[in-house]
Amino acid sequence: MTSSRAIKDYSSPTGDAAYRILIPREKMKNDPRALKLLDTNVGMRWMGPHGHIMAYPIKNNQVYNMVLVHPQKPESEIEECWTNKGAKKEMLDFYREWNDVVRDLLSFVAEDEINEWTLNSHCPLTHWVENRCALIGDSCHPMLPYVAQGAAQAIEDAAVLTVTLSLADDVPTALSVYETVRKLRGEAIQKSAATTRQALHLPDGTEQRKRDEAIRRTGPSPDLWADRDWQDFMWGVDVMKETLQGWDEYFAVLQKNGLSSG
């Protein structure tokens, strides 16, 4: 889609990499604190110098999923690729001074079960739609794990497409409205990753203590996940309802711009 418009898509390294590990219940059965995390349907996040961890139960609370963001190794390739194998010793070494719950969880991981990948950011695309083809999910707004919104935003894309394809008389109109509804919102959430990364990865010191105090207080937060206004924007929007209610307006704009065949 980009090549047809003579546009080159490229990625830029964030300077971070991430481990992805999956811990089955069997390995956690003798650790009461680990089992409590596994049996509680709550996402946990730990922040520390130059990194953070996002963790939550999956597969009906039978597996604990952890994504551990840390500085990219200087010798790592910056080209995008599928997952590489990570080294347990390196992982344990980076998190050696984090709290004991984290260290205990990491001790359950087998050496050959650690995946690692570098994190790269992409500039927004000029278009998501070409003829009767539309991009959704990470193909048009790749989400970095700082915001943990990859699946959620892909679902929003699919939800809006469901509405537009149901209401439009033809596919091109449906896809054009989809792009109009989703592009600004998807890219705004994608862009928030850089702000969140900076807040989460502060080294110990004055700025870190200010961040922690701001998170504890009521009101605007440097951590967008804890900011009420941003929560309302990210989680409080019914995209299907908004598309349905705004259909006439979206359709009129398309007709005015000559983008609809209706």
CSV table of C-alpha atoms in Angstrom, one decimal:
chain,number,residue,atom,x,y,z
A,1,MET,CA,0.0,0.0,0.0
A,2,THR,CA,2.8,2.4,0.8
A,3,SER,CA,4.8,1.4,-2.3
A,4,SER,CA,1.9,2.2,-4.6
A,5,ARG,CA,2.0,5.8,-3.3
A,6,ALA,CA,5.8,5.9,-3.5
A,7,ILE,CA,6.1,6.1,0.3
A,8,LYS,CA,8.8,4.2,2.2
A,9,ASP,CA,7.8,2.8,5.5
A,10,TYR,CA,10.6,2.5,8.0
A,11,SER,CA,11.1,1.8,11.7
A,12,SER,CA,13.2,3.6,14.3
A,13,PRO,CA,14.7,1.8,17.3
A,14,THR,CA,13.3,2.9,20.7
A,15,GLY,CA,16.5,1.7,22.5
A,16,ASP,CA,14.5,-1.0,24.3
A,17,ALA,CA,13.9,-4.7,23.9
A,18,ALA,CA,11.4,-7.0,25.6
A,19,TYR,CA,11.3,-10.5,27.0
A,20,ARG,CA,8.1,-12.4,26.7
A,21,ILE,CA,7.7,-15.3,29.1
A,22,LEU,CA,4.8,-17.7,29.9
A,23,ILE,CA,4.8,-19.4,33.3
A,24,PRO,CA,2.4,-22.4,33.7
A,25,ARG,CA,0.5,-23.0,36.9
A,26,GLU,CA,2.5,-26.2,37.6
A,27,LYS,CA,5.7,-24.2,38.1
A,28,MET,CA,4.0,-21.7,40.5
A,29,LYS,CA,2.1,-24.2,42.6
A,30,ASN,CA,4.4,-24.0,45.6
A,31,ASP,CA,4.6,-20.2,45.7
A,32,PRO,CA,1.5,-18.7,47.4
A,33,ARG,CA,2.3,-15.1,46.2
A,34,ALA,CA,2.7,-16.3,42.6
A,35,LEU,CA,-0.6,-18.3,42.8
A,36,LYS,CA,-2.4,-15.2,44.1
A,37,LEU,CA,-1.3,-13.2,41.1
A,38,LEU,CA,-2.3,-16.1,38.8
A,39,ASP,CA,-5.7,-16.4,40.4
A,40,THR,CA,-6.5,-12.7,40.4
A,41,ASN,CA,-7.8,-11.2,37.1
A,42,VAL,CA,-5.7,-8.1,37.4
A,43,GLY,CA,-3.0,-6.7,35.3
A,44,MET,CA,0.2,-6.0,37.3
A,45,ARG,CA,2.8,-3.5,36.3
A,46,TRP,CA,6.2,-3.0,37.9
A,47,MET,CA,8.3,0.1,37.2
A,48,GLY,CA,12.1,0.4,37.7
A,49,PRO,CA,15.2,2.1,36.4
A,50,HIS,CA,15.2,1.9,32.6
A,51,GLY,CA,12.5,-0.7,32.4
A,52,HIS,CA,9.1,-2.0,33.4
A,53,ILE,CA,7.1,-5.2,33.5
A,54,MET,CA,3.5,-5.9,32.5
A,55,ALA,CA,2.0,-9.2,33.7
A,56,TYR,CA,-1.4,-10.8,33.8
A,57,PRO,CA,-3.1,-14.3,33.8
A,58,ILE,CA,-4.2,-15.9,30.6
A,59,LYS,CA,-5.8,-19.3,29.5
A,60,ASN,CA,-8.4,-19.3,32.3
A,61,ASN,CA,-5.8,-18.5,34.9
A,62,GLN,CA,-3.6,-21.4,34.0
A,63,VAL,CA,-0.6,-19.4,32.6
A,64,TYR,CA,1.0,-16.2,33.8
A,65,ASN,CA,2.0,-13.9,30.9
A,66,MET,CA,4.9,-11.4,31.4
A,67,VAL,CA,6.4,-8.8,29.1
A,68,LEU,CA,9.6,-7.4,30.5
A,69,VAL,CA,10.9,-4.2,28.8
A,70,HIS,CA,14.6,-3.4,29.3
A,71,PRO,CA,17.4,-1.6,27.4
A,72,GLN,CA,18.4,-3.1,24.1
A,73,LYS,CA,21.8,-4.6,24.0
A,74,PRO,CA,24.3,-2.5,22.0
A,75,GLU,CA,25.2,-5.4,19.8
A,76,SER,CA,21.6,-6.2,19.0
A,77,GLU,CA,20.4,-5.9,15.4
A,78,ILE,CA,18.1,-2.9,14.9
A,79,GLU,CA,16.4,-4.5,11.9
A,80,GLU,CA,12.9,-5.7,12.8
A,81,CYS,CA,12.6,-9.4,13.1
A,82,TRP,CA,10.5,-12.1,14.7
A,83,THR,CA,11.4,-13.1,18.2
A,84,ASN,CA,14.9,-14.2,19.1
A,85,LYS,CA,15.9,-16.4,22.0
A,86,GLY,CA,16.9,-14.5,25.2
A,87,ALA,CA,19.4,-15.6,27.8
A,88,LYS,CA,18.1,-16.3,31.3
A,89,LYS,CA,21.3,-15.1,32.9
A,90,GLU,CA,21.0,-11.7,31.3
A,91,MET,CA,17.4,-11.4,32.2
A,92,LEU,CA,18.0,-12.2,35.9
A,93,ASP,CA,21.0,-9.9,36.0
A,94,PHE,CA,19.0,-6.9,34.8
A,95,TYR,CA,16.2,-7.5,37.3
A,96,ARG,CA,18.4,-8.6,40.2
A,97,GLU,CA,17.6,-5.5,42.3
A,98,TRP,CA,13.8,-5.5,41.6
A,99,ASN,CA,11.4,-6.7,44.2
A,100,ASP,CA,11.5,-10.3,45.4
A,101,VAL,CA,8.1,-11.2,43.8
A,102,VAL,CA,9.5,-10.3,40.4
A,103,ARG,CA,12.7,-12.3,41.0
A,104,ASP,CA,10.7,-15.3,42.2
A,105,LEU,CA,8.6,-15.3,39.1
A,106,LEU,CA,11.6,-15.1,36.8
A,107,SER,CA,13.2,-18.1,38.6
A,108,PHE,CA,10.4,-20.3,37.3
A,109,VAL,CA,11.3,-19.7,33.7
A,110,ALA,CA,13.3,-22.3,31.8
A,111,GLU,CA,16.4,-21.2,29.9
A,112,ASP,CA,15.0,-22.2,26.5
A,113,GLU,CA,11.6,-20.5,27.1
A,114,ILE,CA,12.6,-16.9,26.9
A,115,ASN,CA,11.8,-14.9,23.8
A,116,GLU,CA,13.3,-11.5,23.2
A,117,TRP,CA,12.7,-8.9,20.6
A,118,THR,CA,13.8,-5.3,19.9
A,119,LEU,CA,11.1,-2.6,20.0
A,120,ASN,CA,10.9,-0.2,17.0
A,121,SER,CA,8.5,2.6,16.3
A,122,HIS,CA,6.8,3.5,13.0
A,123,CYS,CA,5.7,6.8,11.6
A,124,PRO,CA,1.9,7.1,10.9
A,125,LEU,CA,0.9,6.0,7.4
A,126,THR,CA,-0.7,8.5,5.0
A,127,HIS,CA,-3.6,6.1,4.2
A,128,TRP,CA,-5.0,2.9,5.6
A,129,VAL,CA,-7.2,2.1,2.6
A,130,GLU,CA,-6.4,1.3,-1.0
A,131,ASN,CA,-9.3,0.4,-3.3
A,132,ARG,CA,-11.1,-2.5,-1.6
A,133,CYS,CA,-8.2,-3.3,0.8
A,134,ALA,CA,-8.0,-1.9,4.3
A,135,LEU,CA,-5.3,-2.2,7.0
A,136,ILE,CA,-6.2,-3.0,10.6
A,137,GLY,CA,-4.3,-3.5,13.8
A,138,ASP,CA,-0.5,-3.4,13.9
A,139,SER,CA,-0.3,-3.2,10.1
A,140,CYS,CA,-1.5,0.4,10.3
A,141,HIS,CA,-0.9,1.5,13.9
A,142,PRO,CA,1.8,-0.8,15.4
A,143,MET,CA,1.5,-0.5,19.2
A,144,LEU,CA,4.5,-0.7,21.4
A,145,PRO,CA,4.0,-2.5,24.8
A,146,TYR,CA,4.3,0.7,26.8
A,147,VAL,CA,0.6,1.2,26.3
A,148,ALA,CA,-0.5,-2.5,26.0
A,149,GLN,CA,-3.1,-1.6,23.4
A,150,GLY,CA,-2.2,-3.7,20.4
A,151,ALA,CA,-5.1,-6.2,20.7
A,152,ALA,CA,-7.6,-3.6,22.0
A,153,GLN,CA,-7.1,-1.3,19.1
A,154,ALA,CA,-7.2,-4.1,16.6
A,155,ILE,CA,-10.6,-5.1,18.1
A,156,GLU,CA,-11.8,-1.5,17.8
A,157,ASP,CA,-10.8,-1.5,14.1
A,158,ALA,CA,-12.8,-4.7,13.6
A,159,ALA,CA,-15.8,-3.3,15.5
A,160,VAL,CA,-15.9,-0.1,13.4
A,161,LEU,CA,-15.5,-2.1,10.2
A,162,THR,CA,-18.5,-4.2,11.3
A,163,VAL,CA,-20.6,-1.1,11.5
A,164,THR,CA,-19.5,0.6,8.3
A,165,LEU,CA,-19.8,-2.5,6.2
A,166,SER,CA,-23.3,-3.0,7.6
A,167,LEU,CA,-24.4,0.6,6.8
A,168,ALA,CA,-22.7,1.4,3.6
A,169,ASP,CA,-24.1,0.6,0.2
A,170,ASP,CA,-20.7,-0.3,-1.2
A,171,VAL,CA,-17.3,-1.5,0.1
A,172,PRO,CA,-15.3,1.6,-0.8
A,173,THR,CA,-17.6,3.9,1.2
A,174,ALA,CA,-17.5,1.5,4.2
A,175,LEU,CA,-13.7,1.5,4.1
A,176,SER,CA,-13.4,5.3,3.7
A,177,VAL,CA,-15.6,5.9,6.7
A,178,TYR,CA,-13.6,3.3,8.7
A,179,GLU,CA,-10.4,5.2,8.0
A,180,THR,CA,-12.0,8.5,8.9
A,181,VAL,CA,-13.3,7.1,12.2
A,182,ARG,CA,-10.2,5.2,13.3
A,183,LYS,CA,-7.1,6.8,12.0
A,184,LEU,CA,-6.8,9.8,14.3
A,185,ARG,CA,-7.8,7.8,17.4
A,186,GLY,CA,-5.5,4.8,16.6
A,187,GLU,CA,-2.5,7.0,15.9
A,188,ALA,CA,-3.1,9.1,19.0
A,189,ILE,CA,-2.9,6.0,21.2
A,190,GLN,CA,0.1,4.7,19.2
A,191,LYS,CA,1.9,8.0,19.7
A,192,SER,CA,1.3,7.9,23.5
A,193,ALA,CA,3.8,5.1,23.8
A,194,ALA,CA,6.7,7.6,23.7
A,195,THR,CA,5.3,9.6,26.6
A,196,THR,CA,4.5,6.5,28.6
A,197,ARG,CA,8.0,5.1,28.0
A,198,GLN,CA,9.7,8.2,29.4
A,199,ALA,CA,7.5,8.1,32.6
A,200,LEU,CA,7.9,4.4,33.2
A,201,HIS,CA,11.7,4.1,32.8
A,202,LEU,CA,13.0,7.0,34.9
A,203,PRO,CA,16.2,6.1,36.8
A,204,ASP,CA,16.1,6.3,40.6
A,205,GLY,CA,16.4,9.9,41.7
A,206,THR,CA,14.5,13.2,42.0
A,207,GLU,CA,12.4,12.9,38.8
A,208,GLN,CA,11.5,9.3,39.7
A,209,ARG,CA,10.3,10.4,43.2
A,210,LYS,CA,8.3,13.3,41.6
A,211,ARG,CA,6.7,10.8,39.2
A,212,ASP,CA,5.8,8.4,42.0
A,213,GLU,CA,4.3,11.2,44.1
A,214,ALA,CA,2.2,12.5,41.1
A,215,ILE,CA,0.9,8.9,40.5
A,216,ARG,CA,-0.2,8.7,44.1
A,217,ARG,CA,-2.1,12.0,44.0
A,218,THR,CA,-5.5,12.5,42.4
A,219,GLY,CA,-5.4,14.4,39.1
A,220,PRO,CA,-3.2,14.4,36.0
A,221,SER,CA,-0.6,11.7,36.1
A,222,PRO,CA,2.7,11.4,34.2
A,223,ASP,CA,1.8,7.7,33.7
A,224,LEU,CA,-1.0,7.9,31.2
A,225,TRP,CA,-2.3,4.5,32.3
A,226,ALA,CA,-3.1,6.1,35.7
A,227,ASP,CA,-4.4,9.4,34.2
A,228,ARG,CA,-8.2,9.6,34.5
A,229,ASP,CA,-8.7,11.8,31.4
A,230,TRP,CA,-6.5,9.4,29.3
A,231,GLN,CA,-8.3,6.4,30.8
A,232,ASP,CA,-11.6,7.9,29.6
A,233,PHE,CA,-10.2,8.4,26.1
A,234,MET,CA,-8.5,5.0,25.9
A,235,TRP,CA,-11.1,2.8,27.6
A,236,GLY,CA,-14.3,4.8,27.9
A,237,VAL,CA,-15.2,5.1,24.2
A,238,ASP,CA,-17.8,3.0,22.5
A,239,VAL,CA,-16.4,3.1,18.9
A,240,MET,CA,-19.4,1.2,17.4
A,241,LYS,CA,-21.9,3.5,19.0
A,242,GLU,CA,-20.0,6.6,17.9
A,243,THR,CA,-19.7,5.3,14.3
A,244,LEU,CA,-23.4,4.5,14.2
A,245,GLN,CA,-24.5,7.9,15.7
A,246,GLY,CA,-22.1,9.8,13.4
A,247,TRP,CA,-22.8,7.9,10.2
A,248,ASP,CA,-24.7,10.7,8.5
A,249,GLU,CA,-22.1,13.2,9.2
A,250,TYR,CA,-19.2,10.9,8.1
A,251,PHE,CA,-21.1,10.0,4.9
A,252,ALA,CA,-21.8,13.7,4.1
A,253,VAL,CA,-18.2,14.6,4.4
A,254,LEU,CA,-17.2,11.8,2.1
A,255,GLN,CA,-19.8,12.9,-0.5
A,256,LYS,CA,-18.6,16.5,-0.2
A,257,ASN,CA,-15.0,15.3,-0.9
A,258,GLY,CA,-16.1,13.0,-3.7
A,259,LEU,CA,-14.9,9.9,-1.9
A,260,SER,CA,-18.2,8.1,-1.9
A,261,SER,CA,-20.1,6.5,-4.7
A,262,GLY,CA,-23.4,6.8,-2.9
